[in-house]
Coordinates of C-alpha atoms in Angstrom, one line a residue:
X165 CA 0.0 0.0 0.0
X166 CA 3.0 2.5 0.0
X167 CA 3.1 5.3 -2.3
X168 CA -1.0 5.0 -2.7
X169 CA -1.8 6.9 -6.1
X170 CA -5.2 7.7 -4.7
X171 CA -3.5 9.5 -1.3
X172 CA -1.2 11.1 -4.2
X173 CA -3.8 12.3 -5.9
X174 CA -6.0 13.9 -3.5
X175 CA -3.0 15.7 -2.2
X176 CA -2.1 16.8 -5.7
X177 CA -6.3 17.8 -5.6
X178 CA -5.9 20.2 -2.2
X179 CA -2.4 21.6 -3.4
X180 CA -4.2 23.0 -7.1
X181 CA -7.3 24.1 -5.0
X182 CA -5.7 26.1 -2.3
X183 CA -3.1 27.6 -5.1
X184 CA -6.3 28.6 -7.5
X185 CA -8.1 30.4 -4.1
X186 CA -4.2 32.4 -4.1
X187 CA -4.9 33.5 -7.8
X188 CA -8.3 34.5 -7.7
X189 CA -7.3 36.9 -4.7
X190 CA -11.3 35.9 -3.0
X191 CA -11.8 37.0 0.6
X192 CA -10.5 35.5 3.6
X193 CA -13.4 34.7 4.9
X194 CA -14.8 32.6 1.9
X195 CA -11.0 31.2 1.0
X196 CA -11.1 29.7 4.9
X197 CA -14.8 28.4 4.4
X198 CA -13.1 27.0 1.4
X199 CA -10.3 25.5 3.2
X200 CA -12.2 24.0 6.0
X201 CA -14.3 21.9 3.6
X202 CA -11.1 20.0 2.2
X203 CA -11.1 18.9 6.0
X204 CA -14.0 17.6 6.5
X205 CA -14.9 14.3 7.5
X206 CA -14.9 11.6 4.9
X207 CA -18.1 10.2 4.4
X208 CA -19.0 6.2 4.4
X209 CA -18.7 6.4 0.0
X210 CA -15.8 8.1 0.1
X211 CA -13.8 5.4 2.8
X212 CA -15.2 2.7 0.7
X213 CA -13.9 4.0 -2.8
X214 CA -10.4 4.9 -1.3
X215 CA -10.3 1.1 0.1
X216 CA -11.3 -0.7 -3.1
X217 CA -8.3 1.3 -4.8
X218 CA -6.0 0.6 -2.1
X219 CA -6.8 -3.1 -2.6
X220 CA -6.4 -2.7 -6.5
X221 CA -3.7 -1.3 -6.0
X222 CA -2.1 -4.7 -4.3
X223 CA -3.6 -6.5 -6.5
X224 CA -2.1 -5.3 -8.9
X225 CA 1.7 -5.5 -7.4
X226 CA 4.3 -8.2 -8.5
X227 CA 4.0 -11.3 -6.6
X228 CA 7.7 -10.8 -5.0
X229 CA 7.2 -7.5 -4.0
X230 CA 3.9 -8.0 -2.0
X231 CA 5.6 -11.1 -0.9
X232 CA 8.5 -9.4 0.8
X233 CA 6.3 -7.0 2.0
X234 CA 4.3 -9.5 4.1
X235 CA 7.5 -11.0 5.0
X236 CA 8.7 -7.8 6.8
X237 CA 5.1 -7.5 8.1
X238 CA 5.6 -10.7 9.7
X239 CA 8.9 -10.0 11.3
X240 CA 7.8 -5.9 12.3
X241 CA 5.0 -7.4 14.2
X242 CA 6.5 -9.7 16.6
X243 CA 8.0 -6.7 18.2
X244 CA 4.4 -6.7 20.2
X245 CA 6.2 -10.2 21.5
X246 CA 9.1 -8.9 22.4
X247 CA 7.8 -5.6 24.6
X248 CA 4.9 -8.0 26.0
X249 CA 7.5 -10.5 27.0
X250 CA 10.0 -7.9 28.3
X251 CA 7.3 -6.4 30.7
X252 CA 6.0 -9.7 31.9
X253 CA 9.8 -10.7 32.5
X254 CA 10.5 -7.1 34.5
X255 CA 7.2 -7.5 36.6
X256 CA 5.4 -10.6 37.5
X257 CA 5.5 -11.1 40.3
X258 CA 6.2 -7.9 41.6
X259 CA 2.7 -6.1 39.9
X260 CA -0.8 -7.1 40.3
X261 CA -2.1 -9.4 37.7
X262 CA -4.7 -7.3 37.1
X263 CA -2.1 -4.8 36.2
X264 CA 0.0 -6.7 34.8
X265 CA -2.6 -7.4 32.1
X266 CA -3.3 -3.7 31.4
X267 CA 0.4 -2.9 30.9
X268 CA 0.5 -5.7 28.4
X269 CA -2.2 -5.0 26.7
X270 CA -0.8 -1.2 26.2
X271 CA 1.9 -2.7 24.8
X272 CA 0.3 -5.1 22.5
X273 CA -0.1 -2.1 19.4
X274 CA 3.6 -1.4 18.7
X275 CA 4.1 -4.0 16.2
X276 CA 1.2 -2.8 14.6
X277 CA 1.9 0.1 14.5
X278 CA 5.3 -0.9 13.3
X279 CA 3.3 -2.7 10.5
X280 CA 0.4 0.3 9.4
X281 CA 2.7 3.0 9.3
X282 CA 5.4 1.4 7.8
X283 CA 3.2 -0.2 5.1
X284 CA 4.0 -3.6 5.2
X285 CA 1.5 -6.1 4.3
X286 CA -0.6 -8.1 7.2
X287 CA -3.2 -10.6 6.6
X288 CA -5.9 -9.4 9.1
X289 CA -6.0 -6.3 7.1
X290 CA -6.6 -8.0 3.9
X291 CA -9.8 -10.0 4.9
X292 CA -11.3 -6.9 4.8
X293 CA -9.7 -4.7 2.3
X294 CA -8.7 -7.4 -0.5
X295 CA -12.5 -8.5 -0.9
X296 CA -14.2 -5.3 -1.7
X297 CA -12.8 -5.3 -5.1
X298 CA -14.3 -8.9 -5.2
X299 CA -17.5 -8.0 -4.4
X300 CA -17.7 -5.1 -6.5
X301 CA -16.7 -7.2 -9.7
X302 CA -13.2 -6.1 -9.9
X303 CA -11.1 -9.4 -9.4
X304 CA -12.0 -12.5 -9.2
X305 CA -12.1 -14.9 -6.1
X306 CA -8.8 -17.1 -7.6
X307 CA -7.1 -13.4 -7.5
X308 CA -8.4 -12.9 -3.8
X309 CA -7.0 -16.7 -2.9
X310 CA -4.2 -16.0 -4.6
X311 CA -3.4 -12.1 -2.9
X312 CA -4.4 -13.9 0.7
X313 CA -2.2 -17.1 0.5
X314 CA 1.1 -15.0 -0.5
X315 CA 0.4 -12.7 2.4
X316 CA -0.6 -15.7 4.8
X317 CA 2.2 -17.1 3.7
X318 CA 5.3 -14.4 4.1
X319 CA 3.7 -13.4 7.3
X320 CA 4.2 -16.6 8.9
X321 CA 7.9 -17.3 7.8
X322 CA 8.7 -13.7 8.5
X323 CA 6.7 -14.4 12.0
X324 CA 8.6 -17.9 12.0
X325 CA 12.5 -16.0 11.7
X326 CA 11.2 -13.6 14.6
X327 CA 10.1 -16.7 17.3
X328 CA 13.3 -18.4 16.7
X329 CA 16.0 -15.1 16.9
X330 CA 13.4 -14.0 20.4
X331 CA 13.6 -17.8 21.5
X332 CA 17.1 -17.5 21.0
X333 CA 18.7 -14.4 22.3
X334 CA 15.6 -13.4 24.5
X335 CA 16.6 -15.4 28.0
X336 CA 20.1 -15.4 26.6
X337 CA 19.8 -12.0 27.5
X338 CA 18.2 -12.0 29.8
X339 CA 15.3 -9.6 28.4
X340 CA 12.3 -12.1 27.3
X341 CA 12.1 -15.1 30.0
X342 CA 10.8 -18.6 28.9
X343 CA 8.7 -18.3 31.0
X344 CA 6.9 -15.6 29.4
X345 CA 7.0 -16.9 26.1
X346 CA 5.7 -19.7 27.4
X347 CA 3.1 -18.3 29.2
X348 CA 1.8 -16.3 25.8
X349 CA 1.9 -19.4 23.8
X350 CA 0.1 -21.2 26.7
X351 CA -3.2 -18.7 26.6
X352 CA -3.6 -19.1 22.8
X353 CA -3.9 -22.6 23.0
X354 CA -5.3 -23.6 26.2
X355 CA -9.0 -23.2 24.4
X356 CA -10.9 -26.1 22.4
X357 CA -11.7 -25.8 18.7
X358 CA -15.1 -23.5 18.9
X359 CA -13.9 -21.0 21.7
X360 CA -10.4 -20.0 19.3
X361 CA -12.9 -19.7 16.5
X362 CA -15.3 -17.3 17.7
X363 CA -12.6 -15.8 19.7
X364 CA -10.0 -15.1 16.2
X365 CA -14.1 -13.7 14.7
X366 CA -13.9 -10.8 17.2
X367 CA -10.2 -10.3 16.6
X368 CA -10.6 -10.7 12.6
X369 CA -13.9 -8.0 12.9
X370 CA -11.6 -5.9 14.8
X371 CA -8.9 -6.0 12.2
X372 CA -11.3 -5.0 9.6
X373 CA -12.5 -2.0 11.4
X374 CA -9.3 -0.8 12.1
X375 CA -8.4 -1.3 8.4
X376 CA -11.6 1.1 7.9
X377 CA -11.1 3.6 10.5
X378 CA -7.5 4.1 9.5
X379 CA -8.5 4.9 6.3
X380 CA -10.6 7.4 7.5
X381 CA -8.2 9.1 9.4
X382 CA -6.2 11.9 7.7
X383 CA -3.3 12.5 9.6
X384 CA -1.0 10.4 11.7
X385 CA -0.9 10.9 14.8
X386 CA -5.2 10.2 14.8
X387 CA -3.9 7.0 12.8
X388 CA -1.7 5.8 15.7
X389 CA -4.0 6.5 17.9
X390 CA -6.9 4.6 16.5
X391 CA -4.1 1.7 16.1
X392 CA -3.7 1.4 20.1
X393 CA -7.8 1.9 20.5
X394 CA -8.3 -1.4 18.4
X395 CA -5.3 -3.4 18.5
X396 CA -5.0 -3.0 22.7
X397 CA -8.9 -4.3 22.6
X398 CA -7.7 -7.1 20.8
X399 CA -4.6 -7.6 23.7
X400 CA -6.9 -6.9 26.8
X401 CA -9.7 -9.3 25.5
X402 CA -6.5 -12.5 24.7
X403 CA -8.6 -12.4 21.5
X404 CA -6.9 -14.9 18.6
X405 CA -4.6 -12.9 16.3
X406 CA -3.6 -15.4 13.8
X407 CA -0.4 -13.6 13.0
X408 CA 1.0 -12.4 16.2
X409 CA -0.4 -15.8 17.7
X410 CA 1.3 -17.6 15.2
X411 CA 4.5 -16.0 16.6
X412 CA 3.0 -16.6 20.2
X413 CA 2.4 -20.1 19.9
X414 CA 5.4 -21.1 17.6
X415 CA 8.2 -19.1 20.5
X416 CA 6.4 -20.9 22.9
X417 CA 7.0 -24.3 21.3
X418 CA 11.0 -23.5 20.7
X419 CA 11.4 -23.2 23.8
X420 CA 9.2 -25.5 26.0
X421 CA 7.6 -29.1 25.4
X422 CA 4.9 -28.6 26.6
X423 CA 3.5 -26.7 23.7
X424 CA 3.0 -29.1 21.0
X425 CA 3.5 -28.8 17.1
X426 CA -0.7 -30.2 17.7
X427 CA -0.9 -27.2 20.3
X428 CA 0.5 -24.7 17.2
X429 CA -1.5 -26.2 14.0
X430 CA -4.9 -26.2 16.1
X431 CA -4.4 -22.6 16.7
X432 CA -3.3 -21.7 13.5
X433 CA -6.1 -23.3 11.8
X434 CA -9.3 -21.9 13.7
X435 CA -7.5 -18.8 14.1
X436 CA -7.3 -18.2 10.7
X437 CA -10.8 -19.4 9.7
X438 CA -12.6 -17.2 12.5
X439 CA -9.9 -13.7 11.6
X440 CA -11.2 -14.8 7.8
X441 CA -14.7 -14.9 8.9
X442 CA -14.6 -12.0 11.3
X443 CA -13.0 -9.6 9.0
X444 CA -15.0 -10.7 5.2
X445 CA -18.5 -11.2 6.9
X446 CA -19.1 -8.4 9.4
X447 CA -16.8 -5.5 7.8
X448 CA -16.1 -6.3 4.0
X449 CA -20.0 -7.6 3.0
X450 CA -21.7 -5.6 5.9
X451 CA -20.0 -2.2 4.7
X452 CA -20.5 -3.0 1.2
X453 CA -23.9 -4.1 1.8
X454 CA -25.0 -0.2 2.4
X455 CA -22.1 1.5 0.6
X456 CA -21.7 -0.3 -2.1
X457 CA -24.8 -0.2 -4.1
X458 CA -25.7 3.8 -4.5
X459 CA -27.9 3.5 -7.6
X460 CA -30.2 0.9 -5.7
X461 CA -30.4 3.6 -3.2
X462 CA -31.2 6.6 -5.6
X463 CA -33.9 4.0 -7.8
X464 CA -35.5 3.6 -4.2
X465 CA -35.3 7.1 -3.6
X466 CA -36.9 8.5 -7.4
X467 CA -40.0 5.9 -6.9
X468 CA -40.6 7.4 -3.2
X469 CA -40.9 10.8 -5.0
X470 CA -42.7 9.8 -8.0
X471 CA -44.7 7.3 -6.0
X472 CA -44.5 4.8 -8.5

């Protein structure tokens, strides 16, 4: 998603606008009226166009490229592993649990916002975003399979490389306990088949909305923000992220038996099924649902009027 024409383009948009209110020398009362509208909030339309060409726009990138894009995204992210971990190394047993838990789940976001900003490629996002363009007749569903399983797939070996350099150099230095990363891959897995799926829904509907809402934000800082609203819900509820779980669960099973290569490929699997679900079902098809069809809306609208 880096170097977005659309995002170019609107730029391009405000720069001519504000330079032909210079030339025609109009009053500054109407030129700041003019001004403020640029500003205004985008509406529901308007969010929904921008994400359909931001998914094009993947869509439309080489295969390695968008590969090694989801590989980085794979490794940025498991920095919310490695702040998580160094907190819970620092301070159990000295803080609360209840505590505890709030100071991880604060610390949950960075690796997304690592990920956002930077604009790497993460799967979660793409349940949402890469199926618009599906359902608006666009691409096709092989092209959707096919966008979905590179990403899947270069944000797991990048999340792989992570969980064995943390395993690794973690309690060597004594920063990231096993312990911790044992106790992280423990809570991801400790739940039967249905509970990680409807858990991994909430996290996957989450992941879509933020997907939305960052869109609709215009500047940065109300980006990163927005980031630590969503993401840290995500932390606080243990909900199943099938990315940073993936790192979760695979650390966890480098460095203690008791987490299972079973314990890993029943997360992975229901976690990815419910983020799937979560983020195409109640984002992508709900939001298109009422966005996505205007001329339904306006025939509805003209037969009102007419009363026909």
């Amino acid at each position: 998603m880096a170097h977005d024409p659309e995002v170019l383009e609107k730029q391009r948009s405000v720069a001519e606008r504000q330079a032909a209110l210079a030339r025609k020398h109009i009053n500054n009362y109407n030129g700041k009226d003019e001004l403020e509208n640029l500003d205004k909030l985008k509406d529901g339309g308007e969010i929904l166009k921008e994400q359909i060409q931001m998914a094009l726009t993947e869509y439309r990138r080489h295969n390695k490229a968008l590969f090694f894009s989801s590989f980085s995204g794979g490794l940025e992210i498991g920095f919310s592993l490695l702040l998580m971990g160094a907190l819970y190394t620092m301070f159990h047993g000295t803080m609360e649990k209840p505590s505890l838990e709030i100071a991880l789940a604060f610390a949950y976001p960075i690796g997304f916002i690592f990920v956002i900003l930077g604009r790497s490629e993460l799967f979660t996002e793409h349940t949402n975003l890469a199926v618009l363009p599906v359902l608006n007749g666009s691409v096709r569903i092989a092209n959707l399979l096919e966008l979905w399983g590179i990403i899947f797939i270069g944000n797991l070996m990048g999340g792989y490389l992570f969980s064995l350099i943390l395993a690794q150099m973690g309690p060597a230095m004594g920063v990231v306990s096993k312990e911790s990363l044992y106790y992280f891959a423990d809570k991801m897995v400790q739940y039967d088949w249905l509970i990680t799926l409807g858990s991994a829904m909430f996290a996957g509907w989450l992941m879509g909305l933020l997907s939305w809402l960052v869109t609709s934000s215009k500047d940065t800082i109300s980006r990163i923000i927005v980031i630590i609203l969503v993401t840290t819900v995500i932390g606080i509820g243990g909900l199943h992220h099938s990315i940073v779980g993936s790192i979760e669960v695979f650390a966890g099973m480098i460095v203690d038996e008791r987490i299972t290569i079973v314990d890993y490929l029943h997360f992975q699997t229901f976690a990815t099924l419910g983020n799937i679900l979560g983020g195409t079902v109640f984002v992508a098809i709900v939001k298109y649902s009422h966005l996505g069809n205007t001329n339904l809306i306006s025939e509805r609208f003209r037969k009102r009027k007419t009363g026909n």
